[in-house]
Each structure stands twice: as structure tokens, then as C-alpha cells.
Coordinates of C-alpha atoms in Angstrom, one line a residue:
M1 CA 0.0 0.0 0.0
L2 CA 2.8 2.4 0.9
N3 CA 4.6 1.7 -2.4
F4 CA 1.4 2.2 -4.4
L5 CA 1.0 5.6 -2.6
K6 CA 4.6 6.7 -3.3
K7 CA 4.3 5.8 -7.0
N8 CA 1.0 7.7 -7.4
I9 CA 2.3 10.8 -5.6
A10 CA 5.5 10.8 -7.8
L11 CA 3.4 10.5 -10.9
A12 CA 1.1 13.4 -9.9
W13 CA 4.1 15.6 -9.0
A14 CA 5.8 14.7 -12.3
K15 CA 2.8 15.6 -14.5
R16 CA 2.3 18.9 -12.7
H17 CA 6.0 19.8 -13.0
V18 CA 6.0 19.1 -16.8
L19 CA 3.0 21.4 -17.3
Q20 CA 4.8 24.1 -15.3
T21 CA 7.8 24.0 -17.7
K22 CA 5.7 24.9 -20.8
N23 CA 6.3 28.6 -20.2
F24 CA 10.1 28.5 -20.5
K25 CA 10.0 26.1 -23.4
N26 CA 7.6 28.3 -25.4
N27 CA 9.2 31.7 -24.5
A28 CA 12.9 30.9 -24.3
E29 CA 14.2 33.7 -26.4
R30 CA 12.3 36.5 -24.5
L31 CA 13.0 35.0 -21.1
Q32 CA 16.8 34.7 -21.9
E33 CA 17.1 38.4 -22.7
E34 CA 15.1 39.3 -19.6
L35 CA 17.4 37.0 -17.5
L36 CA 20.6 38.7 -18.8
L37 CA 19.4 42.1 -17.8
T38 CA 18.3 40.9 -14.4
L39 CA 21.8 39.3 -13.8
V40 CA 23.5 42.6 -14.9
K41 CA 21.2 44.7 -12.6
T42 CA 21.8 42.4 -9.7
A43 CA 25.6 42.6 -10.0
E44 CA 25.7 46.3 -10.9
K45 CA 27.6 47.3 -7.7
T46 CA 30.1 44.4 -7.7
L47 CA 33.7 45.0 -8.6
F48 CA 33.2 43.3 -12.0
G49 CA 30.0 45.2 -12.6
R50 CA 31.6 48.6 -11.8
S51 CA 34.7 47.7 -13.9
H52 CA 32.5 46.9 -16.9
D53 CA 29.9 49.7 -16.7
F54 CA 27.0 47.5 -15.9
E55 CA 25.0 50.6 -14.9
N56 CA 24.7 51.5 -18.6
I57 CA 23.9 48.0 -20.0
K58 CA 20.3 48.1 -21.3
T59 CA 20.4 45.5 -24.1
V60 CA 22.2 42.2 -25.0
K61 CA 24.2 44.2 -27.6
D62 CA 25.4 46.6 -24.8
F63 CA 26.5 43.6 -22.8
Q64 CA 28.4 42.1 -25.7
E65 CA 30.2 45.4 -26.3
K66 CA 31.2 45.9 -22.7
V67 CA 32.0 42.3 -21.6
K68 CA 34.4 40.3 -23.7
I69 CA 34.6 36.5 -23.8
N70 CA 36.4 35.2 -20.7
D71 CA 38.0 32.0 -19.7
Y72 CA 39.2 31.0 -16.2
E73 CA 42.5 32.8 -16.6
D74 CA 40.6 36.0 -17.5
L75 CA 38.5 35.8 -14.4
K76 CA 41.3 34.5 -12.1
F77 CA 42.1 38.1 -10.8
Y78 CA 38.5 38.3 -9.5
I79 CA 38.3 34.7 -8.3
E80 CA 41.5 35.1 -6.2
K81 CA 39.8 38.0 -4.4
V82 CA 36.7 35.9 -3.8
K83 CA 38.9 33.1 -2.5
K84 CA 40.3 35.5 0.1
G85 CA 36.8 36.1 1.4
Q86 CA 36.2 39.5 -0.2
R87 CA 32.6 40.3 -0.9
D88 CA 30.7 41.7 -4.0
I89 CA 33.5 40.8 -6.5
L90 CA 31.9 38.8 -9.3
W91 CA 28.4 38.4 -7.7
I92 CA 26.7 39.9 -4.7
G93 CA 28.1 38.7 -1.3
T94 CA 30.3 35.6 -1.3
P95 CA 29.7 32.2 -2.9
E96 CA 28.0 29.4 -1.0
Y97 CA 30.5 26.9 -2.4
F98 CA 33.6 26.6 -4.6
A99 CA 33.4 23.6 -7.0
K100 CA 37.0 22.5 -7.3
T101 CA 37.9 21.1 -10.8
S102 CA 41.1 20.0 -12.5
G103 CA 42.4 22.5 -15.0
T104 CA 44.9 21.7 -17.7
T105 CA 46.5 25.2 -17.9
S106 CA 45.4 26.8 -14.7
G107 CA 46.0 24.1 -12.1
S108 CA 43.0 23.6 -9.9
K109 CA 40.1 25.8 -10.8
Y110 CA 37.7 27.2 -8.2
I111 CA 34.3 27.7 -9.7
P112 CA 32.0 29.8 -7.6
I113 CA 28.5 28.5 -6.8
S114 CA 26.2 31.2 -5.3
K115 CA 23.3 30.5 -3.0
E116 CA 21.0 31.5 -5.9
A117 CA 22.6 29.0 -8.2
M118 CA 22.9 26.0 -6.0
P119 CA 19.2 25.1 -6.0
F120 CA 19.2 24.8 -9.9
Q121 CA 21.9 22.1 -9.7
V122 CA 19.4 19.9 -7.8
K123 CA 16.3 21.1 -9.7
G124 CA 17.9 20.2 -13.0
A125 CA 18.3 16.5 -11.9
Q126 CA 14.8 16.5 -10.4
S127 CA 13.3 17.9 -13.6
A128 CA 15.0 15.2 -15.6
L129 CA 13.4 12.5 -13.4
F130 CA 10.0 14.2 -13.4
H131 CA 10.0 14.4 -17.2
Y132 CA 10.9 10.7 -17.4
I133 CA 8.1 9.7 -15.0
A134 CA 5.6 11.7 -16.9
K135 CA 6.7 10.4 -20.3
K136 CA 6.9 6.8 -19.1
N137 CA 3.7 7.2 -17.1
N138 CA 5.4 5.0 -14.6
A139 CA 7.2 5.7 -11.3
D140 CA 8.0 2.2 -10.2
F141 CA 11.7 3.1 -9.5
V142 CA 10.8 5.3 -6.5
T143 CA 10.0 2.2 -4.5
G144 CA 13.5 0.6 -4.8
K145 CA 17.0 1.6 -4.0
M146 CA 18.9 4.3 -5.9
I147 CA 22.6 4.7 -6.2
F148 CA 24.4 7.9 -7.2
L149 CA 28.1 7.2 -8.1
Q150 CA 29.8 10.4 -7.1
G151 CA 32.9 12.0 -5.6
S152 CA 33.5 12.4 -1.9
P153 CA 31.1 14.7 -0.1
E154 CA 33.8 15.8 2.3
L155 CA 34.4 19.5 1.9
E156 CA 37.3 21.7 2.9
E157 CA 37.0 25.5 3.6
V158 CA 38.7 28.2 1.6
Y159 CA 38.4 31.4 3.7
G160 CA 35.1 30.2 5.1
I161 CA 33.7 29.0 1.7
K162 CA 33.0 25.3 1.5
T163 CA 35.0 23.7 -1.3
G164 CA 34.9 20.3 -3.0
R165 CA 34.0 18.4 -6.1
L166 CA 30.6 19.2 -7.6
S167 CA 29.2 15.7 -7.1
G168 CA 30.3 15.8 -3.5
I169 CA 28.6 19.2 -3.0
V170 CA 25.4 18.0 -4.5
A171 CA 25.4 15.0 -2.1
H172 CA 24.6 17.5 0.6
H173 CA 21.5 18.6 -1.2
I174 CA 19.8 15.3 -2.1
P175 CA 16.1 15.8 -1.2
K176 CA 15.0 14.1 2.0
Y177 CA 12.4 12.0 0.2
L178 CA 15.3 10.3 -1.7
Q179 CA 17.7 9.9 1.3
K180 CA 16.0 6.8 2.7
N181 CA 16.4 4.8 -0.5
R182 CA 19.8 6.2 -1.4
L183 CA 23.0 4.2 -1.7
P184 CA 25.9 4.0 -1.1
S185 CA 26.4 4.8 2.6
W186 CA 27.9 8.2 3.6
E187 CA 31.0 6.4 4.9
T188 CA 31.6 4.7 1.6
N189 CA 31.1 8.0 -0.3
L190 CA 33.9 9.5 1.7
I191 CA 36.4 7.0 0.4
D192 CA 38.9 8.8 -1.9
D193 CA 40.5 5.8 -3.7
W194 CA 38.2 5.0 -6.5
E195 CA 38.9 1.2 -6.8
T196 CA 38.4 0.7 -3.1
K197 CA 35.3 2.8 -3.2
V198 CA 33.7 0.8 -6.1
D199 CA 34.6 -2.5 -4.3
K200 CA 32.7 -1.2 -1.2
I201 CA 29.8 0.0 -3.3
V202 CA 29.5 -3.5 -4.9
K203 CA 29.3 -5.1 -1.4
E204 CA 26.6 -2.6 -0.3
T205 CA 24.4 -2.9 -3.4
E206 CA 24.9 -6.5 -4.7
H207 CA 21.9 -7.9 -2.8
E208 CA 19.7 -4.8 -2.9
N209 CA 16.6 -4.0 -5.0
M210 CA 18.3 -1.5 -7.2
T211 CA 15.9 0.4 -9.4
L212 CA 17.8 3.6 -10.4
I213 CA 21.6 3.9 -11.0
S214 CA 23.3 7.3 -11.8
G215 CA 26.8 8.2 -12.7
I216 CA 29.1 9.1 -15.7
P217 CA 29.5 6.2 -18.2
P218 CA 33.1 5.2 -17.3
W219 CA 32.2 4.9 -13.6
L220 CA 29.0 2.9 -14.4
I221 CA 31.0 0.5 -16.5
M222 CA 33.6 -0.1 -13.8
Y223 CA 30.9 -0.7 -11.3
F224 CA 29.0 -3.1 -13.6
E225 CA 32.1 -5.0 -14.6
K226 CA 33.0 -5.6 -10.9
L227 CA 29.5 -6.9 -10.3
T228 CA 29.5 -9.2 -13.3
E229 CA 33.0 -10.6 -12.5
K230 CA 31.9 -11.4 -9.0
H231 CA 28.6 -13.0 -9.7
G232 CA 28.9 -14.2 -13.3
K233 CA 25.6 -12.6 -14.2
K234 CA 24.4 -9.6 -16.3
I235 CA 23.2 -6.6 -14.4
K236 CA 19.5 -7.1 -15.1
Q237 CA 19.8 -10.6 -13.7
L238 CA 21.3 -9.2 -10.5
F239 CA 18.9 -6.3 -10.4
P240 CA 15.7 -7.5 -12.2
N241 CA 13.8 -4.3 -11.1
L242 CA 16.4 -1.9 -12.5
Q243 CA 14.3 0.6 -14.5
L244 CA 16.4 3.7 -15.1
I245 CA 20.0 4.8 -15.6
V246 CA 20.7 8.5 -15.4
T247 CA 24.1 9.6 -16.9
G248 CA 26.0 12.7 -17.9
G249 CA 29.4 14.3 -18.0
V250 CA 30.4 12.7 -21.3
N251 CA 28.6 11.7 -24.5
Y252 CA 26.8 8.4 -23.8
E253 CA 26.8 7.1 -27.4
P254 CA 30.4 5.7 -27.5
Y255 CA 29.7 3.7 -24.3
K256 CA 26.2 2.5 -25.4
D257 CA 27.2 -0.9 -26.8
K258 CA 29.3 -1.8 -23.8
M259 CA 26.6 -0.7 -21.4
E260 CA 23.9 -2.7 -23.2
Y261 CA 26.2 -5.8 -23.1
L262 CA 26.8 -5.5 -19.4
L263 CA 23.1 -4.8 -18.7
G264 CA 21.9 -7.8 -20.7
E265 CA 18.4 -6.4 -21.1
K266 CA 16.9 -3.1 -22.0
V267 CA 17.0 -0.4 -19.4
D268 CA 15.8 3.2 -20.0
I269 CA 18.6 5.8 -20.2
V270 CA 18.2 9.5 -19.4
Q271 CA 21.2 11.7 -20.3
T272 CA 22.0 15.0 -18.6
F273 CA 24.4 17.9 -19.1
P274 CA 25.6 19.1 -15.7
A275 CA 28.9 20.9 -14.9
S276 CA 30.4 22.9 -12.0
E277 CA 29.3 26.1 -13.8
G278 CA 25.6 25.0 -13.9
F279 CA 23.1 22.4 -14.9
F280 CA 22.5 23.1 -18.6
A281 CA 20.2 20.4 -20.1
F282 CA 18.7 17.0 -19.9
Q283 CA 16.9 14.5 -22.0
D284 CA 13.3 15.4 -21.6
D285 CA 12.1 12.5 -23.8
Y286 CA 14.0 9.3 -23.1
T287 CA 12.8 7.9 -26.4
K288 CA 14.4 10.6 -28.5
E289 CA 17.8 12.1 -29.1
G290 CA 18.6 15.5 -27.8
L291 CA 18.8 17.4 -24.5
L292 CA 16.4 20.1 -23.5
L293 CA 18.3 23.4 -22.9
L294 CA 17.3 24.9 -19.5
T295 CA 16.8 28.5 -20.4
N296 CA 15.3 29.5 -17.1
H297 CA 17.9 28.2 -14.6
G298 CA 19.9 31.3 -13.9
I299 CA 22.1 31.0 -17.0
F300 CA 22.2 33.2 -20.1
Y301 CA 23.7 31.5 -23.1
E302 CA 25.6 32.8 -26.1
F303 CA 26.9 30.7 -29.0
I304 CA 30.0 31.2 -31.1
P305 CA 30.2 29.3 -34.4
L306 CA 33.0 26.8 -33.8
E307 CA 35.0 27.9 -36.9
Q308 CA 35.1 31.4 -35.4
F309 CA 36.0 30.5 -31.9
G310 CA 39.1 32.2 -30.6
K311 CA 39.0 35.0 -33.2
P312 CA 38.7 38.6 -31.9
D313 CA 35.7 39.4 -34.2
A314 CA 33.8 36.1 -33.6
E315 CA 30.0 36.4 -33.7
R316 CA 28.2 36.1 -30.4
L317 CA 24.8 34.6 -31.2
T318 CA 21.8 34.2 -28.9
L319 CA 19.1 31.6 -29.2
K320 CA 17.2 33.5 -31.9
D321 CA 20.2 33.4 -34.2
V322 CA 21.3 29.7 -34.0
E323 CA 21.0 27.2 -36.8
L324 CA 20.3 23.6 -36.6
N325 CA 23.1 21.0 -37.0
K326 CA 25.9 23.5 -36.7
D327 CA 28.6 23.4 -34.0
Y328 CA 28.8 26.2 -31.5
A329 CA 31.2 27.0 -28.6
L330 CA 29.0 27.5 -25.5
I331 CA 29.4 30.8 -23.6
L332 CA 27.7 31.3 -20.2
T333 CA 26.7 34.2 -18.0
T334 CA 25.5 32.8 -14.7
N335 CA 23.9 33.8 -11.4
S336 CA 27.2 32.8 -9.7
G337 CA 29.1 35.6 -11.4
L338 CA 30.7 34.0 -14.5
W339 CA 30.4 36.6 -17.2
A340 CA 30.5 35.6 -20.9
Y341 CA 32.5 32.6 -19.7
S342 CA 33.8 30.1 -22.2
I343 CA 33.2 26.7 -20.6
G344 CA 34.9 24.7 -23.3
D345 CA 31.9 22.7 -24.5
V346 CA 30.7 22.5 -28.1
V347 CA 26.9 22.0 -28.7
R348 CA 24.8 21.3 -31.8
F349 CA 21.1 22.2 -32.0
I350 CA 18.8 19.5 -33.3
D351 CA 15.5 21.3 -32.5
K352 CA 14.4 24.8 -31.8
N353 CA 10.8 24.1 -30.5
P354 CA 11.8 23.7 -27.8
Y355 CA 15.6 24.2 -27.9
R356 CA 17.4 20.8 -27.8
V357 CA 21.1 20.2 -28.2
L358 CA 23.7 17.5 -28.5
V359 CA 27.1 17.9 -26.8
S360 CA 29.3 17.5 -29.8
G361 CA 32.8 18.0 -28.3
R362 CA 35.2 20.3 -26.5
T363 CA 36.8 23.4 -27.9
K364 CA 40.2 22.2 -26.7
H365 CA 39.6 18.6 -27.8
F366 CA 40.2 18.4 -31.6
T367 CA 42.7 17.2 -34.1
S368 CA 43.9 19.7 -36.6
A369 CA 47.6 19.1 -37.0
F370 CA 47.1 19.3 -40.8
G371 CA 44.2 21.8 -40.9
E372 CA 41.4 19.2 -40.8
H373 CA 39.8 20.3 -37.5
V374 CA 38.2 17.0 -36.6
I375 CA 36.0 17.2 -33.5
A376 CA 34.9 14.7 -30.9
F377 CA 31.4 14.3 -32.4
E378 CA 32.8 13.3 -35.7
V379 CA 35.1 10.6 -34.4
E380 CA 32.5 9.3 -32.1
E381 CA 29.9 9.1 -34.9
A382 CA 32.5 7.5 -37.2
M383 CA 33.3 4.9 -34.5
K384 CA 29.6 4.2 -33.9
A385 CA 28.9 3.6 -37.6
T386 CA 32.0 1.4 -38.0
V387 CA 31.0 -0.8 -35.1
E388 CA 27.5 -1.2 -36.5
K389 CA 29.0 -2.5 -39.8
F390 CA 31.8 -4.6 -38.3
P391 CA 30.7 -5.6 -34.8
A392 CA 33.2 -5.0 -32.0
K393 CA 33.1 -3.9 -28.4
V394 CA 35.2 -0.7 -27.8
T395 CA 36.0 0.1 -24.2
E396 CA 37.7 3.4 -24.9
F397 CA 39.8 5.1 -27.6
H398 CA 42.0 8.2 -28.2
L399 CA 43.0 9.8 -31.6
A400 CA 46.3 11.6 -32.0
P401 CA 48.1 13.0 -35.0
Q402 CA 51.4 11.4 -36.0
V403 CA 53.2 14.2 -37.7
N404 CA 56.8 12.9 -37.7
A405 CA 56.2 9.5 -39.4
E406 CA 59.6 8.2 -40.6
E407 CA 59.8 7.5 -44.3
E408 CA 56.0 7.6 -44.8
L409 CA 53.2 10.1 -44.9
P410 CA 51.8 11.4 -41.6
Y411 CA 48.5 9.9 -40.3
H412 CA 45.9 9.8 -37.6
E413 CA 46.7 7.1 -35.0
W414 CA 43.8 5.6 -33.1
F415 CA 44.6 4.0 -29.8
I416 CA 41.7 1.6 -29.1
E417 CA 41.1 -0.7 -26.2
F418 CA 38.7 -3.4 -27.4
E419 CA 36.6 -5.5 -25.1
Q420 CA 35.9 -7.7 -28.2
E421 CA 37.9 -7.1 -31.4
P422 CA 36.3 -7.2 -34.9
Q423 CA 36.8 -10.3 -36.9
D424 CA 38.8 -8.4 -39.4
L425 CA 40.8 -5.5 -38.0
N426 CA 41.9 -4.3 -41.4
Q427 CA 38.4 -4.1 -42.7
F428 CA 37.4 -2.3 -39.5
K429 CA 40.2 0.2 -40.0
E430 CA 39.3 0.9 -43.6
E431 CA 35.7 1.5 -42.7
L432 CA 36.6 3.8 -39.8
D433 CA 38.7 5.9 -42.2
I434 CA 35.8 6.0 -44.7
Q435 CA 33.3 7.0 -42.0
L436 CA 35.6 9.9 -40.8
R437 CA 36.1 11.1 -44.4
N438 CA 32.3 11.1 -44.8
R439 CA 32.0 13.4 -41.8
N440 CA 34.9 15.8 -42.4
T441 CA 35.6 17.1 -45.9
Y442 CA 39.0 18.6 -44.9
Y443 CA 40.2 15.2 -43.7
D444 CA 38.9 13.6 -46.9
D445 CA 40.7 16.2 -49.0
L446 CA 44.0 15.5 -47.1
I447 CA 43.7 11.8 -47.8
S448 CA 42.6 12.3 -51.4
G449 CA 45.5 14.7 -52.0
N450 CA 48.1 12.3 -50.5
I451 CA 48.9 14.8 -47.7
L452 CA 47.9 12.2 -45.2
Q453 CA 47.8 8.4 -45.4
K454 CA 44.8 6.5 -44.0
L455 CA 44.5 6.2 -40.3
K456 CA 46.3 3.5 -38.3
I457 CA 45.0 1.6 -35.3
S458 CA 47.1 0.7 -32.3
R459 CA 45.4 -1.9 -30.1
L460 CA 45.8 -1.4 -26.3
K461 CA 45.7 -4.0 -23.6
K462 CA 42.6 -4.6 -21.5
N463 CA 42.2 -1.9 -18.8
A464 CA 44.8 0.2 -20.5
F465 CA 42.9 3.5 -20.0
N466 CA 42.1 2.7 -16.4
E467 CA 45.8 1.8 -15.7
Y468 CA 46.9 5.0 -17.3
A469 CA 44.4 7.1 -15.2
K470 CA 45.6 5.3 -12.1
S471 CA 49.2 6.0 -12.9
Q472 CA 48.3 9.7 -13.2
G473 CA 46.2 9.8 -10.0
K474 CA 43.1 10.4 -12.2
L475 CA 41.1 7.3 -11.7
G476 CA 37.5 8.2 -10.8
G477 CA 36.7 11.7 -9.7
Q478 CA 35.6 13.9 -12.5
N479 CA 38.4 12.9 -14.8
K480 CA 37.6 11.9 -18.4
T481 CA 39.9 10.7 -21.1
P482 CA 39.8 13.0 -24.1
R483 CA 38.7 11.2 -27.3
L484 CA 41.2 13.2 -29.4
A485 CA 44.0 15.7 -29.2
N486 CA 46.0 18.0 -31.4
D487 CA 49.3 16.7 -30.0
R488 CA 50.8 13.4 -28.7
K489 CA 51.0 14.2 -25.0
L490 CA 48.5 11.5 -24.0
A491 CA 49.5 9.2 -26.9
D492 CA 53.1 9.1 -25.7
L493 CA 51.9 8.1 -22.2
I494 CA 49.5 5.3 -23.4
E495 CA 51.9 3.8 -26.0
I496 CA 53.3 1.5 -23.2
Y497 CA 49.9 -0.3 -23.1
K498 CA 50.1 -1.4 -26.8
V499 CA 49.4 -5.0 -27.5

């Protein structure tokens, strides 16, 4: 009786919530412009606001003229003041939290999260679940156990500001109605070593009625592999009532085949797009591709055509200007005081009613050693199409240019860790090259013009990427292996794992 009541209450909440979201879905362009002016007005008296003449910003165009595109290094002067406890620097008062992230050029980054912004991190995830329940017309998962694979919730203090990984911060804000059914235990979540932590999670969950599992795909795969190795069963055999997997952080598609293999049976997937800087989007219809852009969650978005990104005269487009199926660098202005901030993600719109996106790559993750500018979306789609034609199970891969090939033309080198190799690796390689050429005309021209030779595949040992991550102290946490690079820094480190 209690479970019946819980399911019906969840279903009623979900349907009411989805109805309430119609306003922002239907009026995104107008609400976005109003939001920007509200953010500017709120921060008018801050140090950043006074330095950038916020008092005289009356339009989006005014804002774009007075505030240039910023990255972390550009805002570091202000963030260092915030870290020392100074008030009214980027946003009113001081942040409620710092989300600490690993930066490649800046060392550790401290991303401010204001008291106004924090609720949206939780509401984004809640909204994803409510949309799923309403679309599925089923809330069975609320009666079972739910696991959130995340970083340690232990927080340090930086001049009185609580600081930690985003997933650890969010752990302090899980709604009370989910706490009773939530796993793993608080003590297990505090474990820093990722392998030790996953082993403990396996022990705590292996005999439970798991109905919802959440985490980024590499973490989920590690957890599922440990369960299947221990019990010799697929995940749906171990957890027959598992209904939903919520994932985010990286593109799910390259992990899809491996996940389906480990699951053994169909499980619904809902993809999300969270980051330390905000919760941007989620899959509002689990049966369709694309993530609903959250245009009423305290974030104003701008979009720079990817081919213009980094140029001083690059266009800064708003929602009304974007085109479908074109790649844009994502620029944020947030209610935590990030102003025209380049987050490094690349998105592609696949719908404008409402606005839905795919995350197509990272501005810093591309291969263009020969002018081809291949991006993550292209290599992931090429891999997906190749695996469909020549079946294989790919655990992980990384593409790097080989510029200094001795006595031969340069080429793209793909480092691939296979769970199951294709029957004919040469055919697989030929098809992969064709698929990439179909998706990138510049790469095709370089091959046709004998500037490059066709790609080469270097097979890696099982667990190669995990072993590499472990050797660098980057196993677990929020660390993700880049799918491609414009140099051989990572390639040189993983070469030792070649078969």
C-alpha cells in the first residue's frame, strides 16, 4: 500500500511539473534576454560590474560590447579576491561553495556557486526524473534503492567558503524523500581511492533491490564490470527491477554498446548535461535524441560558431540566431558571477521548438595538426557507424596525429582498447577511415591529396585507460579521457599499453 501511494504521488508531481515547464519552453528567447538584464542589474555594484559599466547596459548588444569573452584565466584576478573572502566581487556577497575542478593550464580551478545558483543544480536533476516519469507514465523506480556514483562529499574550507567536487557538494542537497532509499552509505562515499570505493559499493548494493543507478558512463561500466565478474551474471539478472540509468558528464553514445552488453536487457537511459558552472540540459524525452536546454535556470547562453571560436571578431549569437546541425562553442553568463564565460563545450542544436542540443565536443579537444579540425562528435559518430557494420566492443579510444612519421606520410593514430575485437581489424580500420572522411571534408581532401595516409589503429591491452588514469592519479573523480587531441602528449603516455 505504501509503495502504491509513493508511485502515485510521484506520478502526480511529475505531470504537474512538466505542465509548469511549458512557459520557459515556449518563451525561451524572450526569457533569456530578460534574464541577462536581471543578472546585470543584480551585479551592478560588484567589482566586476563597476569595472564593466553594468549601470549602462540596457540590451544584449550593450553587454556584448562591454564584456568580452572570458575563460578562467581572464577571471582569475577576481576569483582570487573571492577566495580570500572579499565580498561583492563577481556576484553579490560571497559564494555558498567553490566547486574545485582540475584545469589543464590553470592548475585547480575554483568555480563559484552562489546561494542563488545551488538550487538549480538539484532542480535540473529533479526535472529530468519528473519528465521521465511523466513520459513513461510509470514511477516504479521510486519504491526501490537508488545509487548515485559520485565524488567524496567531504568539503574543505577556503576562507570560510565550503569547497569540493561538484558531485560531492550535490550530495549535501539530495532531497529528504530520496535519502531513505539512497546508496551507497555516507562512509563509503567518503572513500577517496576509486577502486576501493567501487569495491565497497559493490558489497553494499549487490543484494539490494536497485531500481535507479546514476553516474558518468566510465564509472558505471567499472561498477557493472565488478558486479558481473563477482557474480557471473548480467546486471539485469542481478537487479531485475532496475528501470532507469541517469548519466551525464560525457557523451553516452560511445559507451552504449558496452553498457547494453553488461546490462543484458533493455534499461531506460536519461542523459543529462551538468557541470560545475551550472546544470544546462537533460533528455526530456528518453525515447528521442537531444537534451532540453534549460533557459530559465539562472544562465544566459551565447553561442560562437566553432569555426570562429578564438577569433577577436567572432560572432556572439543568442538563441534567436542559432541554426540547426551547426557546432557552437558554448558561452555562459551565470547567477554565480561567471560573465561571458567560455566553458569549453561545443553544442549542436537539433531542435528549436523547444531548444534541444547535443554535446558535440570540447573546444580544446580536436585534431587539426594538418588543418582538418576534426572534432569529438565526428570521431564518435565514425566509430559508432563502423562498429555497426563490423561488430566489435570498444571500451575506450583516443585519436592523436602522427606528424613525424619516418619514411612515410603522416597519419591519424587511433589508440583503441577493445573488449571484443572485430573479426577483421583491417576491414574495421578501412571502414573507420571512410566514416571519418564522410563526416569531415577537410580530412577527406587530405587523404585524397596524398597529404595524409589513411588512419592506423594501435590496439591497447585490456584496462589500459584505467591503468593510465591510475598512474596519473586520475582514476574516478571527474576525470575523463579526451577522445582526441591535437598533440601526442596523451598518446606518448599510453603507448606503453600497446598489444
